[in-house]
Amino acid sequence: MDGDEQVVKGLDRLLTRVGLTVTGTGYPGRARDQMLNKYFAVALLDVDTPTPGGGLELLQFARDKAPLMSVIMMTNRRSFDTAVKSFRGGALDVVLKDPEVVPYLRERVLDAATDLKSTVERTALLEEIAEAHEDFLGKMREMSKTITDMEDRILGRSKTGERAAISSDPVDVVVVDDDPEAVSRFQRVLPETQGWRFFAAFTGGEALDHVMQQRPHMVIVKEHLPDLPGTMVVKSVKSGAPDAITLLYTPPVRGGPGGTVKMLEGSRVINLVPSYATPEQLVAAMNEIREALHQGAKERRYLQAFRQRNFEFLQRYNSIKQRVAAQLEQSKKQRR
């Protein structure tokens, strides 16, 4: 952008000869419109178009709206102050409008355009590499799952043992209720033959002693106990056995409203059984939880096997990933 039409035409011829596509104007409004609607690698702006110092306003607009674009300011002034203001405004260079400087200006524009193209291409390549690495790792993990399942079947580990692909060990359940009849009902619907290992506690203190020693998978706590509030028991269980699934329940009242079963996960309260009437309702929800626990054990088994098989590869992978991420961040900073 330059208010002198001859300068615009001369720069158009100069830069077109070296393979660049040039848009020229003498009007700041048109220059702003072009910057907003087209991609330019470099802008050449006259410091004094349309008024003395007016080009510096367009420089600020360019840096705000097109941060990837390099801006070279042109001036007739041999003024240190003009150069300082231009550089502070984010200009790549300040070039004197003099025939002797034309070769330098041409090379400066070419370098700026090439640098930006290289930076953009490098950033795109690094992003593609990072994405490909993640896809490759995902495919390796899926292959590892298949291999692990085959090994478990061949070695007879698919049903039993610590290394089973899907854990079939009983799920340890602690029921905390001061009502022996309610405890008996729970025990009947949670038999070991169906994958449950049952323990009854009739007080909060008894339950906490057992939890600290045995670390069960699930703890079902009656809300109102004779020695401790059920909520306090749940909090203590989560403190001592943070991986345990904790359920707080209120039994139904005969001839009155139904009870509730809530699952407490940190600050979250999930209404597991909004209208609780029979232990069978709770067991249905617990079976879903148990399946999730087994699935988690299966995924941990897969991950452990994958790490064991590919330890050295994963070390190299993580090293390369960190280097690519560092280079990508550097590349993005250069673009900014």
Tab-separated table of C-alpha atoms in Angstrom:
chain	number	residue	atom	x	y	z
A	1	MET	CA	0.000	0.000	0.000
A	2	ASP	CA	1.417	3.309	-1.113
A	3	GLY	CA	-0.228	6.567	-2.027
A	4	ASP	CA	2.207	6.975	-4.942
A	5	GLU	CA	0.735	5.031	-7.875
A	6	GLN	CA	4.136	4.766	-9.572
A	7	VAL	CA	5.601	3.090	-6.503
A	8	VAL	CA	2.749	0.570	-6.444
A	9	LYS	CA	3.193	-0.258	-10.142
A	10	GLY	CA	6.971	-0.519	-9.790
A	11	LEU	CA	6.716	-2.919	-6.834
A	12	ASP	CA	4.104	-4.957	-8.685
A	13	ARG	CA	6.494	-5.442	-11.641
A	14	LEU	CA	9.494	-6.100	-9.367
A	15	LEU	CA	7.835	-8.788	-7.252
A	16	THR	CA	5.817	-10.410	-10.035
A	17	ARG	CA	9.073	-11.100	-11.903
A	18	VAL	CA	10.332	-13.216	-8.988
A	19	GLY	CA	7.180	-15.357	-8.888
A	20	LEU	CA	5.052	-13.585	-6.276
A	21	THR	CA	1.396	-12.660	-6.633
A	22	VAL	CA	0.954	-8.975	-5.857
A	23	THR	CA	-2.059	-6.890	-4.829
A	24	GLY	CA	-1.448	-3.150	-4.878
A	25	THR	CA	-3.504	-0.236	-3.585
A	26	GLY	CA	-3.147	3.366	-2.525
A	27	TYR	CA	-6.065	3.293	-0.104
A	28	PRO	CA	-5.903	2.070	3.530
A	29	GLY	CA	-9.579	1.033	3.462
A	30	ARG	CA	-8.999	-1.318	0.553
A	31	ALA	CA	-5.839	-2.620	2.209
A	32	ARG	CA	-7.801	-3.446	5.388
A	33	ASP	CA	-10.479	-5.199	3.352
A	34	GLN	CA	-7.858	-7.267	1.507
A	35	MET	CA	-6.157	-8.302	4.758
A	36	LEU	CA	-9.450	-9.445	6.228
A	37	ASN	CA	-10.538	-11.470	3.222
A	38	LYS	CA	-7.329	-12.838	1.665
A	39	TYR	CA	-4.166	-14.549	2.784
A	40	PHE	CA	-0.941	-12.553	2.345
A	41	ALA	CA	2.514	-13.683	3.381
A	42	VAL	CA	3.966	-10.140	3.326
A	43	ALA	CA	2.617	-6.589	3.375
A	44	LEU	CA	4.587	-3.556	2.167
A	45	LEU	CA	3.167	-0.400	3.763
A	46	ASP	CA	4.173	3.194	3.234
A	47	VAL	CA	4.640	4.978	6.554
A	48	ASP	CA	3.006	8.175	5.285
A	49	THR	CA	-0.067	6.834	3.471
A	50	PRO	CA	-2.677	8.294	3.573
A	51	THR	CA	-1.285	10.943	5.945
A	52	PRO	CA	2.084	11.414	7.679
A	53	GLY	CA	2.417	8.467	10.054
A	54	GLY	CA	-0.893	6.995	8.850
A	55	GLY	CA	0.770	3.788	7.706
A	56	LEU	CA	1.600	2.973	11.331
A	57	GLU	CA	-2.121	2.634	12.073
A	58	LEU	CA	-2.442	0.115	9.270
A	59	LEU	CA	0.607	-1.692	10.690
A	60	GLN	CA	-1.230	-2.139	13.993
A	61	PHE	CA	-4.341	-3.345	12.156
A	62	ALA	CA	-2.234	-5.880	10.244
A	63	ARG	CA	-0.599	-7.232	13.386
A	64	ASP	CA	-4.011	-7.626	15.059
A	65	LYS	CA	-5.950	-9.137	12.143
A	66	ALA	CA	-3.262	-11.059	10.267
A	67	PRO	CA	-0.595	-12.056	12.825
A	68	LEU	CA	1.079	-14.563	10.470
A	69	MET	CA	1.773	-11.895	7.874
A	70	SER	CA	5.172	-10.176	7.855
A	71	VAL	CA	4.973	-6.392	7.511
A	72	ILE	CA	7.744	-4.304	5.938
A	73	MET	CA	7.391	-0.538	6.281
A	74	MET	CA	8.625	1.791	3.516
A	75	THR	CA	9.529	5.441	4.040
A	76	ASN	CA	11.138	8.457	2.439
A	77	ARG	CA	12.250	9.691	5.849
A	78	ARG	CA	15.724	9.093	7.157
A	79	SER	CA	14.332	9.280	10.663
A	80	PHE	CA	15.388	7.117	13.576
A	81	ASP	CA	12.079	7.883	15.299
A	82	THR	CA	10.099	6.466	12.359
A	83	ALA	CA	12.106	3.238	12.425
A	84	VAL	CA	11.667	2.868	16.197
A	85	LYS	CA	7.887	3.318	15.991
A	86	SER	CA	7.689	0.800	13.137
A	87	PHE	CA	9.699	-1.862	14.928
A	88	ARG	CA	7.780	-1.322	18.150
A	89	GLY	CA	4.584	-1.752	16.168
A	90	GLY	CA	5.726	-5.194	15.006
A	91	ALA	CA	7.274	-4.451	11.619
A	92	LEU	CA	9.740	-7.011	10.278
A	93	ASP	CA	11.854	-4.289	8.686
A	94	VAL	CA	11.888	-0.611	7.688
A	95	VAL	CA	13.199	0.093	4.193
A	96	LEU	CA	14.146	3.442	2.713
A	97	LYS	CA	12.410	4.244	-0.587
A	98	ASP	CA	15.551	4.580	-2.693
A	99	PRO	CA	16.486	2.926	-6.022
A	100	GLU	CA	19.678	1.580	-4.471
A	101	VAL	CA	17.657	-0.323	-1.854
A	102	VAL	CA	15.376	-2.071	-4.375
A	103	PRO	CA	17.479	-5.301	-4.572
A	104	TYR	CA	17.536	-5.518	-0.787
A	105	LEU	CA	13.764	-4.944	-0.605
A	106	ARG	CA	13.129	-7.674	-3.174
A	107	GLU	CA	15.266	-10.198	-1.268
A	108	ARG	CA	13.693	-9.181	2.053
A	109	VAL	CA	10.198	-9.829	0.725
A	110	LEU	CA	11.230	-13.162	-0.802
A	111	ASP	CA	12.886	-14.283	2.437
A	112	ALA	CA	9.858	-13.289	4.510
A	113	ALA	CA	7.459	-15.120	2.180
A	114	THR	CA	9.657	-18.229	2.118
A	115	ASP	CA	10.129	-18.236	5.892
A	116	LEU	CA	6.403	-18.041	6.501
A	117	LYS	CA	5.676	-20.799	4.003
A	118	SER	CA	8.309	-23.007	5.623
A	119	THR	CA	6.960	-22.302	9.109
A	120	VAL	CA	3.380	-23.065	8.091
A	121	GLU	CA	4.411	-26.267	6.303
A	122	ARG	CA	6.624	-27.305	9.215
A	123	THR	CA	3.792	-26.743	11.695
A	124	ALA	CA	1.376	-28.726	9.549
A	125	LEU	CA	3.906	-31.555	9.206
A	126	LEU	CA	4.542	-31.681	12.956
A	127	GLU	CA	0.801	-31.759	13.652
A	128	GLU	CA	0.392	-34.598	11.155
A	129	ILE	CA	3.288	-36.508	12.734
A	130	ALA	CA	1.800	-36.078	16.219
A	131	GLU	CA	-1.606	-37.299	14.994
A	132	ALA	CA	-0.062	-40.251	13.148
A	133	HIS	CA	1.923	-41.232	16.240
A	134	GLU	CA	-1.256	-41.312	18.341
A	135	ASP	CA	-3.085	-43.359	15.693
A	136	PHE	CA	-0.158	-45.776	15.460
A	137	LEU	CA	-0.039	-46.202	19.235
A	138	GLY	CA	-3.784	-46.855	19.302
A	139	LYS	CA	-3.471	-49.538	16.608
A	140	MET	CA	-0.606	-51.178	18.502
A	141	ARG	CA	-2.703	-51.277	21.675
A	142	GLU	CA	-5.611	-52.893	19.802
A	143	MET	CA	-3.236	-55.518	18.366
A	144	SER	CA	-1.820	-56.093	21.832
A	145	LYS	CA	-5.329	-56.764	23.185
A	146	THR	CA	-5.878	-59.452	20.551
A	147	ILE	CA	-2.505	-61.053	21.339
A	148	THR	CA	-3.228	-60.973	25.091
A	149	ASP	CA	-6.615	-62.672	24.624
A	150	MET	CA	-5.011	-65.356	22.451
A	151	GLU	CA	-2.277	-65.985	25.021
A	152	ASP	CA	-4.836	-66.250	27.823
A	153	ARG	CA	-6.882	-68.799	25.860
A	154	ILE	CA	-3.834	-70.848	24.894
A	155	LEU	CA	-2.453	-70.883	28.444
A	156	GLY	CA	-5.838	-71.498	30.063
A	157	ARG	CA	-5.909	-68.159	31.860
A	158	SER	CA	-9.208	-66.927	30.450
A	159	LYS	CA	-11.235	-68.042	33.474
A	160	THR	CA	-9.031	-67.933	36.558
A	161	GLY	CA	-5.848	-66.489	37.981
A	162	GLU	CA	-4.495	-63.007	38.612
A	163	ARG	CA	-3.490	-62.662	34.985
A	164	ALA	CA	-6.932	-63.431	33.598
A	165	ALA	CA	-8.060	-61.213	30.787
A	166	ILE	CA	-11.345	-60.661	32.636
A	167	SER	CA	-11.152	-61.009	36.388
A	168	SER	CA	-13.531	-63.732	37.630
A	169	ASP	CA	-12.535	-63.446	41.307
A	170	PRO	CA	-15.479	-62.773	43.650
A	171	VAL	CA	-16.309	-59.170	44.347
A	172	ASP	CA	-15.903	-58.404	48.054
A	173	VAL	CA	-19.004	-56.696	49.441
A	174	VAL	CA	-19.461	-55.298	52.943
A	175	VAL	CA	-23.037	-54.613	54.054
A	176	VAL	CA	-23.348	-52.353	57.087
A	177	ASP	CA	-26.782	-52.627	58.705
A	178	ASP	CA	-27.887	-53.075	62.291
A	179	ASP	CA	-30.958	-55.076	61.220
A	180	PRO	CA	-30.072	-58.824	61.125
A	181	GLU	CA	-33.106	-59.577	58.951
A	182	ALA	CA	-32.018	-57.040	56.334
A	183	VAL	CA	-28.490	-58.440	56.415
A	184	SER	CA	-29.855	-61.952	55.837
A	185	ARG	CA	-31.832	-60.748	52.825
A	186	PHE	CA	-28.702	-59.175	51.349
A	187	GLN	CA	-26.710	-62.346	51.983
A	188	ARG	CA	-29.305	-64.477	50.177
A	189	VAL	CA	-29.212	-62.346	47.025
A	190	LEU	CA	-25.394	-62.023	47.036
A	191	PRO	CA	-24.199	-65.669	47.038
A	192	GLU	CA	-20.594	-66.553	46.321
A	193	THR	CA	-21.781	-68.886	43.575
A	194	GLN	CA	-22.758	-65.777	41.623
A	195	GLY	CA	-19.447	-64.042	42.157
A	196	TRP	CA	-19.969	-62.233	45.461
A	197	ARG	CA	-17.978	-62.549	48.690
A	198	PHE	CA	-20.195	-61.256	51.481
A	199	PHE	CA	-19.294	-59.728	54.854
A	200	ALA	CA	-21.798	-58.268	57.299
A	201	ALA	CA	-21.089	-55.481	59.781
A	202	PHE	CA	-23.726	-54.382	62.278
A	203	THR	CA	-22.054	-51.143	63.327
A	204	GLY	CA	-20.055	-48.436	61.598
A	205	GLY	CA	-17.029	-49.148	63.745
A	206	GLU	CA	-17.043	-52.839	62.859
A	207	ALA	CA	-17.309	-51.965	59.172
A	208	LEU	CA	-14.363	-49.559	59.302
A	209	ASP	CA	-12.171	-52.131	61.053
A	210	HIS	CA	-12.936	-54.664	58.312
A	211	VAL	CA	-12.420	-52.164	55.509
A	212	MET	CA	-9.001	-51.110	56.793
A	213	GLN	CA	-7.855	-54.748	56.868
A	214	GLN	CA	-9.532	-56.265	53.795
A	215	ARG	CA	-10.021	-53.373	51.338
A	216	PRO	CA	-13.320	-54.589	49.786
A	217	HIS	CA	-14.577	-53.683	46.334
A	218	MET	CA	-17.995	-52.418	47.498
A	219	VAL	CA	-19.369	-51.107	50.787
A	220	ILE	CA	-23.136	-50.748	51.267
A	221	VAL	CA	-23.949	-48.579	54.284
A	222	LYS	CA	-27.312	-47.990	55.914
A	223	GLU	CA	-27.854	-44.269	56.367
A	224	HIS	CA	-28.812	-44.476	60.045
A	225	LEU	CA	-26.635	-46.706	62.245
A	226	PRO	CA	-26.605	-47.007	66.044
A	227	ASP	CA	-23.043	-45.732	66.529
A	228	LEU	CA	-22.135	-43.528	63.530
A	229	PRO	CA	-23.988	-41.667	60.792
A	230	GLY	CA	-23.853	-43.578	57.512
A	231	THR	CA	-22.384	-40.566	55.715
A	232	MET	CA	-19.477	-40.501	58.176
A	233	VAL	CA	-18.833	-44.205	57.601
A	234	VAL	CA	-18.816	-43.647	53.835
A	235	LYS	CA	-16.342	-40.760	54.112
A	236	SER	CA	-14.063	-42.831	56.347
A	237	VAL	CA	-14.243	-45.759	53.920
A	238	LYS	CA	-13.280	-43.504	50.988
A	239	SER	CA	-10.402	-42.114	53.026
A	240	GLY	CA	-8.997	-45.530	53.895
A	241	ALA	CA	-9.971	-47.395	50.704
A	242	PRO	CA	-10.399	-44.768	47.972
A	243	ASP	CA	-10.965	-47.379	45.233
A	244	ALA	CA	-13.954	-48.921	46.991
A	245	ILE	CA	-17.433	-48.330	45.551
A	246	THR	CA	-19.527	-46.799	48.346
A	247	LEU	CA	-23.320	-46.991	48.432
A	248	LEU	CA	-25.516	-45.268	51.013
A	249	TYR	CA	-29.034	-46.617	51.346
A	250	THR	CA	-32.210	-45.894	53.250
A	251	PRO	CA	-34.452	-48.953	53.641
A	252	PRO	CA	-38.124	-48.695	52.703
A	253	VAL	CA	-40.669	-48.057	55.427
A	254	ARG	CA	-43.452	-50.615	55.787
A	255	GLY	CA	-46.638	-49.036	54.587
A	256	GLY	CA	-44.694	-45.877	53.836
A	257	PRO	CA	-42.444	-44.488	51.135
A	258	GLY	CA	-39.774	-46.517	49.391
A	259	GLY	CA	-36.128	-46.201	50.248
A	260	THR	CA	-33.226	-44.858	48.223
A	261	VAL	CA	-29.796	-46.058	47.195
A	262	LYS	CA	-27.134	-43.484	46.376
A	263	MET	CA	-23.604	-43.940	45.100
A	264	LEU	CA	-21.104	-41.430	46.463
A	265	GLU	CA	-18.134	-40.545	44.268
A	266	GLY	CA	-16.193	-37.654	45.786
A	267	SER	CA	-18.540	-34.668	45.813
A	268	ARG	CA	-20.949	-36.381	43.384
A	269	VAL	CA	-24.098	-38.126	44.598
A	270	ILE	CA	-25.704	-40.511	42.079
A	271	ASN	CA	-29.247	-41.769	42.702
A	272	LEU	CA	-28.602	-45.395	41.863
A	273	VAL	CA	-32.049	-46.702	42.907
A	274	PRO	CA	-34.433	-43.751	43.397
A	275	SER	CA	-37.251	-45.931	44.756
A	276	TYR	CA	-35.703	-48.815	46.661
A	277	ALA	CA	-38.019	-51.629	47.835
A	278	THR	CA	-36.130	-54.948	47.664
A	279	PRO	CA	-32.486	-56.100	47.765
A	280	GLU	CA	-32.943	-57.523	44.257
A	281	GLN	CA	-33.218	-53.966	42.909
A	282	LEU	CA	-29.883	-53.098	44.463
A	283	VAL	CA	-28.251	-56.286	43.196
A	284	ALA	CA	-29.264	-55.424	39.623
A	285	ALA	CA	-27.457	-52.080	39.957
A	286	MET	CA	-24.502	-53.774	41.662
A	287	ASN	CA	-24.162	-56.219	38.763
A	288	GLU	CA	-23.688	-53.273	36.429
A	289	ILE	CA	-21.044	-51.867	38.768
A	290	ARG	CA	-19.354	-55.271	38.974
A	291	GLU	CA	-19.229	-55.479	35.186
A	292	ALA	CA	-17.575	-52.073	35.122
A	293	LEU	CA	-15.032	-53.253	37.712
A	294	HIS	CA	-14.281	-56.363	35.652
A	295	GLN	CA	-13.959	-54.274	32.504
A	296	GLY	CA	-11.534	-51.988	34.342
A	297	ALA	CA	-9.495	-55.021	35.437
A	298	LYS	CA	-9.476	-56.237	31.854
A	299	GLU	CA	-8.227	-52.890	30.543
A	300	ARG	CA	-5.523	-52.769	33.215
A	301	ARG	CA	-4.463	-56.267	32.196
A	302	TYR	CA	-4.238	-55.173	28.562
A	303	LEU	CA	-2.252	-52.067	29.474
A	304	GLN	CA	0.163	-54.015	31.677
A	305	ALA	CA	0.780	-56.597	28.944
A	306	PHE	CA	1.256	-53.847	26.349
A	307	ARG	CA	3.826	-52.074	28.521
A	308	GLN	CA	5.706	-55.278	29.211
A	309	ARG	CA	5.907	-56.229	25.527
A	310	ASN	CA	6.831	-52.774	24.271
A	311	PHE	CA	8.819	-51.181	27.090
A	312	GLU	CA	11.760	-50.015	24.966
A	313	PHE	CA	9.495	-48.867	22.142
A	314	LEU	CA	7.341	-46.830	24.562
A	315	GLN	CA	10.447	-45.129	25.936
A	316	ARG	CA	11.465	-44.110	22.405
A	317	TYR	CA	7.876	-43.161	21.564
A	318	ASN	CA	7.564	-40.858	24.589
A	319	SER	CA	10.934	-39.265	23.848
A	320	ILE	CA	9.937	-38.576	20.231
A	321	LYS	CA	6.513	-37.336	21.320
A	322	GLN	CA	8.056	-34.819	23.706
A	323	ARG	CA	10.478	-33.595	21.048
A	324	VAL	CA	7.720	-33.232	18.455
A	325	ALA	CA	5.556	-31.355	20.973
A	326	ALA	CA	8.460	-29.001	21.794
A	327	GLN	CA	9.165	-28.365	18.118
A	328	LEU	CA	5.468	-27.810	17.424
A	329	GLU	CA	5.220	-25.266	20.223
A	330	GLN	CA	8.310	-23.482	18.921
A	331	SER	CA	6.866	-23.468	15.416
A	332	LYS	CA	3.581	-22.003	16.639
A	333	LYS	CA	5.449	-19.290	18.526
A	334	GLN	CA	7.304	-18.382	15.339
A	335	ARG	CA	3.977	-18.102	13.525
A	336	ARG	CA	2.661	-15.813	16.248
